[in-house]
mmCIF file of C-alpha atoms in Angstrom:
data_model
loop_
_atom_site.group_PDB
_atom_site.id
_atom_site.type_symbol
_atom_site.label_atom_id
_atom_site.label_comp_id
_atom_site.label_asym_id
_atom_site.label_seq_id
_atom_site.Cartn_x
_atom_site.Cartn_y
_atom_site.Cartn_z
ATOM 1 C CA MET W 1 -5.299 2.353 9.960
ATOM 2 C CA ILE W 2 -4.319 2.763 6.319
ATOM 3 C CA ASN W 3 -4.613 6.278 4.889
ATOM 4 C CA ASN W 4 -4.324 5.846 1.112
ATOM 5 C CA ILE W 5 -6.417 3.586 -1.133
ATOM 6 C CA SER W 6 -7.042 2.806 -4.784
ATOM 7 C CA ILE W 7 -10.615 2.028 -5.876
ATOM 8 C CA LEU W 8 -11.264 -0.164 -8.906
ATOM 9 C CA GLY W 9 -14.837 0.411 -10.058
ATOM 10 C CA SER W 10 -15.338 3.732 -8.294
ATOM 11 C CA THR W 11 -18.480 4.769 -10.192
ATOM 12 C CA GLY W 12 -20.471 1.624 -9.333
ATOM 13 C CA SER W 13 -22.588 0.927 -6.269
ATOM 14 C CA ILE W 14 -19.742 -0.401 -4.091
ATOM 15 C CA GLY W 15 -17.309 2.193 -5.395
ATOM 16 C CA THR W 16 -19.520 5.174 -4.580
ATOM 17 C CA GLN W 17 -20.268 3.781 -1.124
ATOM 18 C CA THR W 18 -16.535 3.278 -0.585
ATOM 19 C CA LEU W 19 -16.089 6.984 -1.256
ATOM 20 C CA ASP W 20 -18.715 7.700 1.438
ATOM 21 C CA VAL W 21 -16.452 5.786 3.819
ATOM 22 C CA VAL W 22 -13.408 7.673 2.501
ATOM 23 C CA ASP W 23 -15.183 10.927 3.378
ATOM 24 C CA LYS W 24 -16.083 9.674 6.840
ATOM 25 C CA LEU W 25 -12.547 8.486 7.614
ATOM 26 C CA GLY W 26 -10.672 11.291 5.845
ATOM 27 C CA LEU W 27 -8.617 8.978 3.595
ATOM 28 C CA ASN W 28 -6.577 9.827 0.506
ATOM 29 C CA VAL W 29 -7.388 8.243 -2.872
ATOM 30 C CA SER W 30 -4.490 7.539 -5.211
ATOM 31 C CA ALA W 31 -6.406 5.937 -8.109
ATOM 32 C CA LEU W 32 -9.982 5.670 -9.394
ATOM 33 C CA THR W 33 -11.278 3.510 -12.239
ATOM 34 C CA ALA W 34 -14.506 3.135 -14.220
ATOM 35 C CA PHE W 35 -15.679 1.071 -17.152
ATOM 36 C CA GLY W 36 -17.216 3.934 -19.117
ATOM 37 C CA ASN W 37 -19.144 6.316 -16.844
ATOM 38 C CA ILE W 38 -16.849 9.244 -17.524
ATOM 39 C CA LYS W 39 -19.284 11.860 -16.243
ATOM 40 C CA LYS W 40 -19.341 10.433 -12.720
ATOM 41 C CA LEU W 41 -15.627 9.631 -12.844
ATOM 42 C CA GLU W 42 -14.854 13.246 -13.715
ATOM 43 C CA GLU W 43 -16.826 14.431 -10.676
ATOM 44 C CA GLN W 44 -14.849 12.034 -8.503
ATOM 45 C CA VAL W 45 -11.493 13.045 -9.977
ATOM 46 C CA ARG W 46 -12.179 16.716 -9.365
ATOM 47 C CA LYS W 47 -13.188 16.027 -5.758
ATOM 48 C CA TYR W 48 -10.549 13.474 -4.705
ATOM 49 C CA LYS W 49 -7.655 14.518 -7.002
ATOM 50 C CA PRO W 50 -6.170 11.025 -7.543
ATOM 51 C CA LEU W 51 -2.803 10.596 -9.221
ATOM 52 C CA LEU W 52 -4.337 8.131 -11.688
ATOM 53 C CA ALA W 53 -7.749 7.650 -13.310
ATOM 54 C CA VAL W 54 -8.555 4.680 -15.545
ATOM 55 C CA VAL W 55 -11.384 4.321 -18.058
ATOM 56 C CA PHE W 56 -11.530 0.705 -19.237
ATOM 57 C CA ASP W 57 -13.281 1.621 -22.512
ATOM 58 C CA GLU W 58 -10.431 2.945 -24.653
ATOM 59 C CA GLU W 59 -12.526 5.300 -26.809
ATOM 60 C CA LYS W 60 -14.175 6.888 -23.772
ATOM 61 C CA ALA W 61 -10.751 7.153 -22.143
ATOM 62 C CA LYS W 62 -9.627 9.446 -24.972
ATOM 63 C CA GLU W 63 -12.643 11.699 -24.409
ATOM 64 C CA PHE W 64 -12.116 11.622 -20.658
ATOM 65 C CA LYS W 65 -8.469 12.644 -21.005
ATOM 66 C CA VAL W 66 -9.559 15.791 -22.828
ATOM 67 C CA ASN W 67 -12.282 16.500 -20.265
ATOM 68 C CA ILE W 68 -9.863 16.533 -17.319
ATOM 69 C CA SER W 69 -6.845 17.990 -19.121
ATOM 70 C CA ASP W 70 -6.881 20.921 -16.691
ATOM 71 C CA THR W 71 -6.103 18.558 -13.768
ATOM 72 C CA GLU W 72 -2.870 16.787 -12.810
ATOM 73 C CA THR W 73 -4.482 13.322 -12.881
ATOM 74 C CA LYS W 74 -2.910 10.856 -15.308
ATOM 75 C CA VAL W 75 -5.357 8.880 -17.507
ATOM 76 C CA LEU W 76 -4.913 5.261 -18.620
ATOM 77 C CA SER W 77 -7.245 2.698 -20.196
ATOM 78 C CA GLY W 78 -7.916 -1.019 -20.610
ATOM 79 C CA MET W 79 -6.531 -3.894 -18.561
ATOM 80 C CA ASN W 80 -3.107 -2.276 -18.376
ATOM 81 C CA GLY W 81 -4.730 0.713 -16.734
ATOM 82 C CA LEU W 82 -6.548 -1.465 -14.168
ATOM 83 C CA ILE W 83 -3.308 -3.239 -13.342
ATOM 84 C CA ALA W 84 -1.512 0.100 -12.931
ATOM 85 C CA ALA W 85 -4.254 1.265 -10.547
ATOM 86 C CA SER W 86 -3.924 -1.966 -8.566
ATOM 87 C CA GLN W 87 -0.165 -1.538 -8.207
ATOM 88 C CA ILE W 88 0.137 2.225 -7.733
ATOM 89 C CA LYS W 89 2.923 2.925 -5.260
ATOM 90 C CA GLN W 90 1.053 5.305 -2.933
ATOM 91 C CA ALA W 91 -1.922 3.023 -2.176
ATOM 92 C CA GLN W 92 -1.714 0.691 0.815
ATOM 93 C CA LEU W 93 -5.034 -1.005 0.044
ATOM 94 C CA ILE W 94 -6.729 -1.838 -3.255
ATOM 95 C CA VAL W 95 -10.536 -1.932 -3.181
ATOM 96 C CA ASN W 96 -11.581 -4.164 -6.085
ATOM 97 C CA SER W 97 -15.260 -3.517 -6.832
ATOM 98 C CA VAL W 98 -15.306 -4.032 -10.606
ATOM 99 C CA VAL W 99 -17.938 -6.414 -11.969
ATOM 100 C CA GLY W 100 -17.049 -9.638 -13.733
ATOM 101 C CA MET W 101 -13.952 -11.581 -14.778
ATOM 102 C CA VAL W 102 -12.160 -8.328 -15.549
ATOM 103 C CA GLY W 103 -11.352 -8.186 -11.828
ATOM 104 C CA LEU W 104 -9.134 -11.296 -11.736
ATOM 105 C CA GLN W 105 -5.903 -9.943 -13.243
ATOM 106 C CA PRO W 106 -5.880 -6.699 -11.194
ATOM 107 C CA THR W 107 -6.342 -8.752 -8.008
ATOM 108 C CA LEU W 108 -3.353 -10.932 -8.864
ATOM 109 C CA ALA W 109 -1.352 -7.838 -9.813
ATOM 110 C CA ALA W 110 -2.175 -6.169 -6.494
ATOM 111 C CA ALA W 111 -0.997 -9.235 -4.567
ATOM 112 C CA GLN W 112 2.230 -9.342 -6.586
ATOM 113 C CA ALA W 113 2.786 -5.666 -5.727
ATOM 114 C CA LYS W 114 2.302 -6.596 -2.046
ATOM 115 C CA LYS W 115 -0.860 -4.544 -1.656
ATOM 116 C CA ASP W 116 -3.608 -5.528 0.772
ATOM 117 C CA ILE W 117 -6.853 -6.215 -1.101
ATOM 118 C CA ALA W 118 -10.435 -5.403 -0.073
ATOM 119 C CA LEU W 119 -12.355 -7.703 -2.394
ATOM 120 C CA ALA W 120 -15.875 -7.004 -3.634
ATOM 121 C CA ASN W 121 -15.317 -8.728 -6.983
ATOM 122 C CA LYS W 122 -16.753 -12.244 -6.596
ATOM 123 C CA GLU W 123 -15.475 -13.496 -9.919
ATOM 124 C CA THR W 124 -11.844 -13.154 -8.767
ATOM 125 C CA LEU W 125 -12.191 -16.111 -6.390
ATOM 126 C CA VAL W 126 -14.936 -17.924 -8.291
ATOM 127 C CA ALA W 127 -12.779 -18.243 -11.405
ATOM 128 C CA GLY W 128 -9.253 -18.138 -10.000
ATOM 129 C CA GLY W 129 -9.602 -19.243 -6.371
ATOM 130 C CA ALA W 130 -6.408 -21.286 -5.968
ATOM 131 C CA LEU W 131 -4.318 -18.862 -8.036
ATOM 132 C CA VAL W 132 -5.492 -15.897 -5.959
ATOM 133 C CA THR W 133 -5.133 -17.517 -2.549
ATOM 134 C CA ASP W 134 -1.642 -18.740 -3.473
ATOM 135 C CA ALA W 135 -0.651 -15.238 -4.656
ATOM 136 C CA VAL W 136 -1.957 -13.699 -1.435
ATOM 137 C CA LYS W 137 -0.117 -16.241 0.716
ATOM 138 C CA ASN W 138 3.140 -16.087 -1.249
ATOM 139 C CA ASN W 139 3.266 -12.281 -1.104
ATOM 140 C CA GLY W 140 2.241 -11.963 2.539
ATOM 141 C CA VAL W 141 -0.724 -9.651 1.914
ATOM 142 C CA ARG W 142 -4.217 -9.570 3.382
ATOM 143 C CA LEU W 143 -7.348 -10.507 1.413
ATOM 144 C CA LEU W 144 -10.239 -8.775 3.170
ATOM 145 C CA PRO W 145 -13.864 -9.540 2.206
ATOM 146 C CA VAL W 146 -16.234 -6.702 1.310
ATOM 147 C CA ASP W 147 -19.371 -8.684 0.411
ATOM 148 C CA SER W 148 -21.768 -8.359 3.343
ATOM 149 C CA GLU W 149 -22.059 -12.147 3.750
ATOM 150 C CA HIS W 150 -18.333 -12.839 3.719
ATOM 151 C CA SER W 151 -17.595 -9.843 5.898
ATOM 152 C CA ALA W 152 -20.143 -11.196 8.387
ATOM 153 C CA ILE W 153 -18.407 -14.583 8.477
ATOM 154 C CA PHE W 154 -15.020 -12.863 8.746
ATOM 155 C CA GLN W 155 -16.278 -10.818 11.706
ATOM 156 C CA CYS W 156 -17.806 -13.875 13.418
ATOM 157 C CA ILE W 157 -14.567 -15.827 13.017
ATOM 158 C CA GLN W 158 -12.645 -13.150 14.941
ATOM 159 C CA GLY W 159 -13.945 -14.754 18.146
ATOM 160 C CA MET W 160 -12.846 -18.284 17.199
ATOM 161 C CA PRO W 161 -9.718 -19.404 19.117
ATOM 162 C CA ASP W 162 -9.013 -22.404 16.882
ATOM 163 C CA LYS W 163 -10.348 -23.339 13.447
ATOM 164 C CA LYS W 164 -10.855 -26.957 14.537
ATOM 165 C CA PHE W 165 -13.934 -25.769 16.474
ATOM 166 C CA LEU W 166 -15.666 -24.542 13.264
ATOM 167 C CA LYS W 167 -18.461 -26.821 12.042
ATOM 168 C CA LYS W 168 -20.010 -24.861 9.165
ATOM 169 C CA LEU W 169 -20.565 -21.489 7.513
ATOM 170 C CA ILE W 170 -24.151 -20.327 6.998
ATOM 171 C CA LEU W 171 -24.638 -17.759 4.219
ATOM 172 C CA THR W 172 -27.880 -15.806 4.291
ATOM 173 C CA ALA W 173 -29.724 -14.935 1.086
ATOM 174 C CA SER W 174 -32.467 -12.356 0.618
ATOM 175 C CA GLY W 175 -34.191 -14.626 -1.884
ATOM 176 C CA GLY W 176 -34.371 -11.732 -4.345
ATOM 177 C CA PRO W 177 -37.585 -10.451 -5.924
ATOM 178 C CA PHE W 178 -38.862 -13.942 -6.819
ATOM 179 C CA PHE W 179 -38.797 -15.690 -3.461
ATOM 180 C CA GLY W 180 -41.524 -18.348 -3.298
ATOM 181 C CA LYS W 181 -42.146 -18.316 -7.054
ATOM 182 C CA THR W 182 -42.367 -21.528 -9.085
ATOM 183 C CA VAL W 183 -40.891 -22.288 -12.499
ATOM 184 C CA GLU W 184 -44.336 -21.661 -13.975
ATOM 185 C CA ASP W 185 -44.497 -18.251 -12.261
ATOM 186 C CA LEU W 186 -41.129 -17.229 -13.730
ATOM 187 C CA LYS W 187 -41.740 -18.070 -17.392
ATOM 188 C CA ASN W 188 -42.563 -14.500 -18.413
ATOM 189 C CA VAL W 189 -40.395 -12.471 -16.019
ATOM 190 C CA THR W 190 -39.335 -9.069 -17.373
ATOM 191 C CA VAL W 191 -35.993 -7.360 -16.871
ATOM 192 C CA GLU W 192 -37.743 -4.617 -14.875
ATOM 193 C CA GLN W 193 -39.233 -7.178 -12.483
ATOM 194 C CA ALA W 194 -35.876 -8.918 -12.023
ATOM 195 C CA LEU W 195 -34.182 -5.602 -11.240
ATOM 196 C CA ASN W 196 -36.639 -4.836 -8.434
ATOM 197 C CA HIS W 197 -34.607 -6.097 -5.471
ATOM 198 C CA PRO W 198 -36.426 -5.928 -2.112
ATOM 199 C CA ASN W 199 -33.492 -4.892 0.114
ATOM 200 C CA TRP W 200 -30.279 -3.935 -1.679
ATOM 201 C CA SER W 201 -29.320 -1.229 -4.175
ATOM 202 C CA MET W 202 -26.846 -2.818 -6.613
ATOM 203 C CA GLY W 203 -25.751 -2.649 -10.229
ATOM 204 C CA ALA W 204 -27.867 -4.315 -12.929
ATOM 205 C CA LYS W 205 -25.702 -7.424 -13.408
ATOM 206 C CA ILE W 206 -25.485 -8.216 -9.705
ATOM 207 C CA THR W 207 -29.201 -7.527 -9.186
ATOM 208 C CA ILE W 208 -30.107 -10.027 -11.916
ATOM 209 C CA ASP W 209 -27.678 -12.498 -10.315
ATOM 210 C CA SER W 210 -29.562 -12.034 -7.057
ATOM 211 C CA ALA W 211 -32.887 -12.694 -8.812
ATOM 212 C CA THR W 212 -31.572 -15.975 -10.303
ATOM 213 C CA MET W 213 -29.721 -16.763 -7.027
ATOM 214 C CA MET W 214 -26.522 -17.084 -9.079
ATOM 215 C CA ASN W 215 -25.140 -14.477 -6.719
ATOM 216 C CA LYS W 216 -25.497 -16.877 -3.795
ATOM 217 C CA GLY W 217 -23.912 -19.676 -5.790
ATOM 218 C CA LEU W 218 -20.923 -17.451 -6.497
ATOM 219 C CA GLU W 219 -20.741 -16.573 -2.805
ATOM 220 C CA ILE W 220 -20.566 -20.255 -1.824
ATOM 221 C CA ILE W 221 -17.583 -20.657 -4.145
ATOM 222 C CA GLU W 222 -16.007 -17.458 -2.841
ATOM 223 C CA ALA W 223 -16.469 -18.541 0.787
ATOM 224 C CA ARG W 224 -14.827 -21.865 0.044
ATOM 225 C CA TRP W 225 -11.618 -20.021 -0.955
ATOM 226 C CA LEU W 226 -11.752 -17.109 1.479
ATOM 227 C CA PHE W 227 -12.105 -19.316 4.547
ATOM 228 C CA ASN W 228 -10.551 -22.585 3.291
ATOM 229 C CA VAL W 229 -13.719 -24.528 4.092
ATOM 230 C CA PRO W 230 -15.009 -27.425 1.944
ATOM 231 C CA ALA W 231 -18.232 -26.701 0.075
ATOM 232 C CA LYS W 232 -20.076 -29.424 2.007
ATOM 233 C CA ASP W 233 -19.632 -27.300 5.152
ATOM 234 C CA ILE W 234 -21.241 -24.192 3.638
ATOM 235 C CA ASP W 235 -25.022 -23.852 3.970
ATOM 236 C CA VAL W 236 -27.454 -21.274 2.586
ATOM 237 C CA VAL W 237 -30.590 -20.021 4.321
ATOM 238 C CA VAL W 238 -33.049 -17.510 2.866
ATOM 239 C CA HIS W 239 -33.496 -14.595 5.261
ATOM 240 C CA ARG W 240 -35.858 -12.048 3.739
ATOM 241 C CA GLU W 241 -35.096 -9.146 6.060
ATOM 242 C CA SER W 242 -31.324 -9.061 5.294
ATOM 243 C CA ILE W 243 -30.538 -8.149 8.904
ATOM 244 C CA ILE W 244 -28.449 -11.216 9.713
ATOM 245 C CA HIS W 245 -25.704 -11.068 7.098
ATOM 246 C CA SER W 246 -24.320 -14.556 7.757
ATOM 247 C CA MET W 247 -23.432 -16.958 10.566
ATOM 248 C CA ILE W 248 -20.937 -19.575 11.670
ATOM 249 C CA GLU W 249 -21.710 -22.722 13.625
ATOM 250 C CA TYR W 250 -19.267 -24.255 16.103
ATOM 251 C CA ASN W 251 -18.849 -27.964 16.774
ATOM 252 C CA ASP W 252 -20.974 -27.631 19.930
ATOM 253 C CA ASN W 253 -23.848 -26.339 17.692
ATOM 254 C CA SER W 254 -23.560 -22.791 19.028
ATOM 255 C CA VAL W 255 -24.265 -20.292 16.214
ATOM 256 C CA ILE W 256 -22.668 -16.832 16.035
ATOM 257 C CA ALA W 257 -24.243 -14.228 13.738
ATOM 258 C CA GLN W 258 -23.389 -10.720 12.536
ATOM 259 C CA LEU W 259 -26.341 -8.322 12.283
ATOM 260 C CA GLY W 260 -26.791 -4.853 10.867
ATOM 261 C CA LEU W 261 -28.947 -2.780 8.552
ATOM 262 C CA PRO W 262 -28.641 -3.760 4.863
ATOM 263 C CA ASP W 263 -26.028 -1.094 4.096
ATOM 264 C CA MET W 264 -22.765 -1.997 2.363
ATOM 265 C CA ARG W 265 -20.843 0.798 4.030
ATOM 266 C CA ILE W 266 -20.383 -1.289 7.200
ATOM 267 C CA PRO W 267 -18.493 -4.177 5.517
ATOM 268 C CA ILE W 268 -16.629 -1.736 3.265
ATOM 269 C CA GLN W 269 -15.441 0.281 6.247
ATOM 270 C CA TYR W 270 -14.463 -2.810 8.239
ATOM 271 C CA ALA W 271 -12.315 -4.065 5.357
ATOM 272 C CA ILE W 272 -10.556 -0.694 5.253
ATOM 273 C CA THR W 273 -10.055 -0.280 9.009
ATOM 274 C CA TYR W 274 -9.570 -3.925 10.077
ATOM 275 C CA PRO W 275 -8.892 -4.886 12.824
ATOM 276 C CA LYS W 276 -10.080 -1.569 14.305
ATOM 277 C CA ARG W 277 -13.632 -0.209 14.257
ATOM 278 C CA TYR W 278 -14.713 3.414 13.870
ATOM 279 C CA GLU W 279 -17.991 5.288 13.840
ATOM 280 C CA SER W 280 -19.676 4.585 10.510
ATOM 281 C CA PRO W 281 -22.097 6.558 8.294
ATOM 282 C CA VAL W 282 -24.735 3.813 8.797
ATOM 283 C CA ASP W 283 -27.785 4.105 11.066
ATOM 284 C CA GLU W 284 -28.021 2.058 14.268
ATOM 285 C CA LEU W 285 -29.925 -1.242 14.126
ATOM 286 C CA ASN W 286 -33.201 -1.203 16.086
ATOM 287 C CA LEU W 287 -34.384 -4.807 16.429
ATOM 288 C CA ALA W 288 -37.666 -3.843 18.098
ATOM 289 C CA GLN W 289 -38.437 -1.720 15.051
ATOM 290 C CA ILE W 290 -37.551 -4.615 12.718
ATOM 291 C CA GLY W 291 -39.981 -6.784 14.663
ATOM 292 C CA LYS W 292 -39.234 -10.250 13.304
ATOM 293 C CA LEU W 293 -36.624 -12.264 11.446
ATOM 294 C CA THR W 294 -37.622 -15.147 9.163
ATOM 295 C CA PHE W 295 -35.718 -18.065 7.611
ATOM 296 C CA PHE W 296 -36.442 -20.509 4.764
ATOM 297 C CA GLU W 297 -34.730 -23.263 2.797
ATOM 298 C CA PRO W 298 -33.510 -22.172 -0.677
ATOM 299 C CA ASP W 299 -35.325 -23.625 -3.699
ATOM 300 C CA TYR W 300 -32.597 -25.421 -5.662
ATOM 301 C CA ASN W 301 -35.050 -26.761 -8.238
ATOM 302 C CA THR W 302 -36.543 -23.431 -9.318
ATOM 303 C CA PHE W 303 -33.279 -21.507 -9.100
ATOM 304 C CA LYS W 304 -31.069 -23.654 -11.307
ATOM 305 C CA CYS W 305 -28.081 -21.271 -11.153
ATOM 306 C CA LEU W 306 -27.612 -22.051 -7.469
ATOM 307 C CA ARG W 307 -27.629 -25.770 -8.240
ATOM 308 C CA ALA W 308 -25.195 -25.284 -11.150
ATOM 309 C CA CYS W 309 -22.701 -23.518 -8.880
ATOM 310 C CA LYS W 310 -22.792 -26.325 -6.325
ATOM 311 C CA LYS W 311 -22.245 -28.833 -9.125
ATOM 312 C CA ALA W 312 -19.300 -26.800 -10.416
ATOM 313 C CA ILE W 313 -17.666 -26.699 -6.961
ATOM 314 C CA ASP W 314 -17.922 -30.480 -6.690
ATOM 315 C CA ALA W 315 -16.422 -30.885 -10.170
ATOM 316 C CA GLY W 316 -13.338 -28.803 -9.311
ATOM 317 C CA GLY W 317 -10.871 -27.725 -12.000
ATOM 318 C CA VAL W 318 -12.111 -24.790 -14.059
ATOM 319 C CA ALA W 319 -15.795 -25.743 -13.675
ATOM 320 C CA THR W 320 -16.506 -22.708 -11.486
ATOM 321 C CA ALA W 321 -14.855 -20.425 -14.062
ATOM 322 C CA ILE W 322 -17.077 -22.057 -16.708
ATOM 323 C CA ALA W 323 -20.200 -21.465 -14.609
ATOM 324 C CA ASN W 324 -19.224 -17.846 -14.057
ATOM 325 C CA GLY W 325 -18.370 -17.122 -17.697
ATOM 326 C CA ALA W 326 -21.594 -18.716 -18.927
ATOM 327 C CA ASN W 327 -23.602 -16.693 -16.436
ATOM 328 C CA GLU W 328 -21.978 -13.382 -17.362
ATOM 329 C CA VAL W 329 -23.051 -13.820 -20.975
ATOM 330 C CA ALA W 330 -26.506 -15.275 -20.163
ATOM 331 C CA ASN W 331 -27.173 -12.459 -17.691
ATOM 332 C CA MET W 332 -26.267 -9.858 -20.331
ATOM 333 C CA LEU W 333 -28.397 -11.581 -22.982
ATOM 334 C CA PHE W 334 -31.388 -11.533 -20.634
ATOM 335 C CA ARG W 335 -30.918 -7.812 -19.981
ATOM 336 C CA ASP W 336 -30.725 -7.322 -23.767
ATOM 337 C CA GLY W 337 -33.971 -9.260 -24.317
ATOM 338 C CA LYS W 338 -32.272 -12.149 -26.142
ATOM 339 C CA VAL W 339 -33.090 -14.954 -23.672
ATOM 340 C CA SER W 340 -35.739 -15.530 -21.025
ATOM 341 C CA PHE W 341 -35.149 -15.357 -17.275
ATOM 342 C CA LEU W 342 -35.311 -19.139 -16.830
ATOM 343 C CA GLU W 343 -32.926 -19.707 -19.727
ATOM 344 C CA ILE W 344 -30.122 -18.111 -17.686
ATOM 345 C CA GLY W 345 -30.064 -21.138 -15.367
ATOM 346 C CA ASP W 346 -30.441 -23.559 -18.279
ATOM 347 C CA LEU W 347 -27.444 -22.042 -20.068
ATOM 348 C CA VAL W 348 -25.219 -22.041 -16.988
ATOM 349 C CA MET W 349 -26.063 -25.655 -16.163
ATOM 350 C CA SER W 350 -25.550 -26.713 -19.781
ATOM 351 C CA ALA W 351 -22.096 -25.110 -19.853
ATOM 352 C CA VAL W 352 -21.066 -26.851 -16.627
ATOM 353 C CA ASP W 353 -22.359 -30.184 -17.962
ATOM 354 C CA ASN W 354 -20.924 -30.020 -21.473
ATOM 355 C CA ILE W 355 -17.655 -28.055 -21.535
ATOM 356 C CA THR W 356 -14.605 -30.243 -20.895
ATOM 357 C CA ASN W 357 -13.186 -29.552 -17.444
ATOM 358 C CA PHE W 358 -9.445 -29.399 -16.695
ATOM 359 C CA GLU W 359 -7.045 -28.345 -13.938
ATOM 360 C CA PRO W 360 -5.765 -24.758 -14.334
ATOM 361 C CA LYS W 361 -2.021 -24.191 -13.989
ATOM 362 C CA CYS W 362 -1.928 -20.437 -14.629
ATOM 363 C CA VAL W 363 -4.196 -17.432 -15.160
ATOM 364 C CA ASP W 364 -4.264 -18.076 -18.924
ATOM 365 C CA ASP W 365 -5.966 -21.429 -18.257
ATOM 366 C CA VAL W 366 -8.690 -19.665 -16.273
ATOM 367 C CA LEU W 367 -9.143 -17.073 -19.023
ATOM 368 C CA LYS W 368 -9.335 -19.905 -21.586
ATOM 369 C CA ALA W 369 -12.118 -21.634 -19.607
ATOM 370 C CA ASP W 370 -13.966 -18.340 -19.304
ATOM 371 C CA ALA W 371 -13.724 -17.729 -23.057
ATOM 372 C CA LEU W 372 -14.927 -21.256 -23.837
ATOM 373 C CA ALA W 373 -17.979 -20.781 -21.615
ATOM 374 C CA ARG W 374 -18.854 -17.420 -23.144
ATOM 375 C CA GLN W 375 -18.594 -18.752 -26.680
ATOM 376 C CA TYR W 376 -20.609 -21.847 -25.737
ATOM 377 C CA VAL W 377 -23.545 -19.701 -24.555
ATOM 378 C CA ILE W 378 -23.347 -17.415 -27.598
ATOM 379 C CA ASP W 379 -23.355 -20.426 -29.967
ATOM 380 C CA ILE W 380 -26.366 -22.017 -28.255
ATOM 381 C CA VAL W 381 -28.371 -18.800 -28.322
ATOM 382 C CA LYS W 382 -27.530 -18.234 -31.995
#
């Protein structure tokens, strides 16, 4: 088992739960990063004593450097800081749990530094799938999924003797807070209502993505790259209880599922300890206490983001980067009260339909597509 890790996004939901696992396993932490929550980052630095701490916001980084001047931790900022944290010599594994496109370049940098990567940043593969998988392959490193759904598929696949027996992947979705609602029902949704997730505790952006089902669309794209499976062989089923985290189906129609309580510390720990398993900080699953498990078809008409993601996958090129960039801005504008809940899906679909698609040859092409999508949404809203 590895004994030294670097955590990108340590003050967020995944990052703090990763530190719970660190405590349980007795690991060392060589680097911690945050966007701007310097209060929580300071607490973490004083407890874990990393060699490096990064605050992405450059002004807050200056304040943070003063705050921890009595420690031996070096402070950096911006993208250069994230890349330094992803390549720090002492770390054997980089846990990438930052939110958004900002995670792409550190992932590529980690692969180039021959670091194994535990990936919780969906946008890395959504926007730069081929670039990332090529970098991982060319540098001989492991790309280990942290998302509960992809970890579940990864765990199920461990029992598969030959990939030719795999028929399909089945991603489960909680359905978010608006399961069963119609377009009419969702016209006046508030930010507070959209943030009220029934099962998971996540950051604001990801929780809104779950409410629009954009999150599941991103996961389809991510699964396509993680497991080298065509999108047509990836299904989604709404499973309200979030006990089955995902499934695989073999060519004989046998289905293998991974179950557990809705607690991210299980997939986080498995990514860190793979292929071994250790006692975790998560409670045991009691199926009799759960009582029943239910399943439903997703509503592609009401939840337009999910449909937009599937369209983007079929289009290829940078279409998935366009969908992601448009969503990041639309999601933020909704949280800021600038657009309605339903307009998020409209804006994402419009970007996929109207921005010229092209084949990316390097990371700059992906960043260009992302920028075009962001500006497109801003211009429409203006």
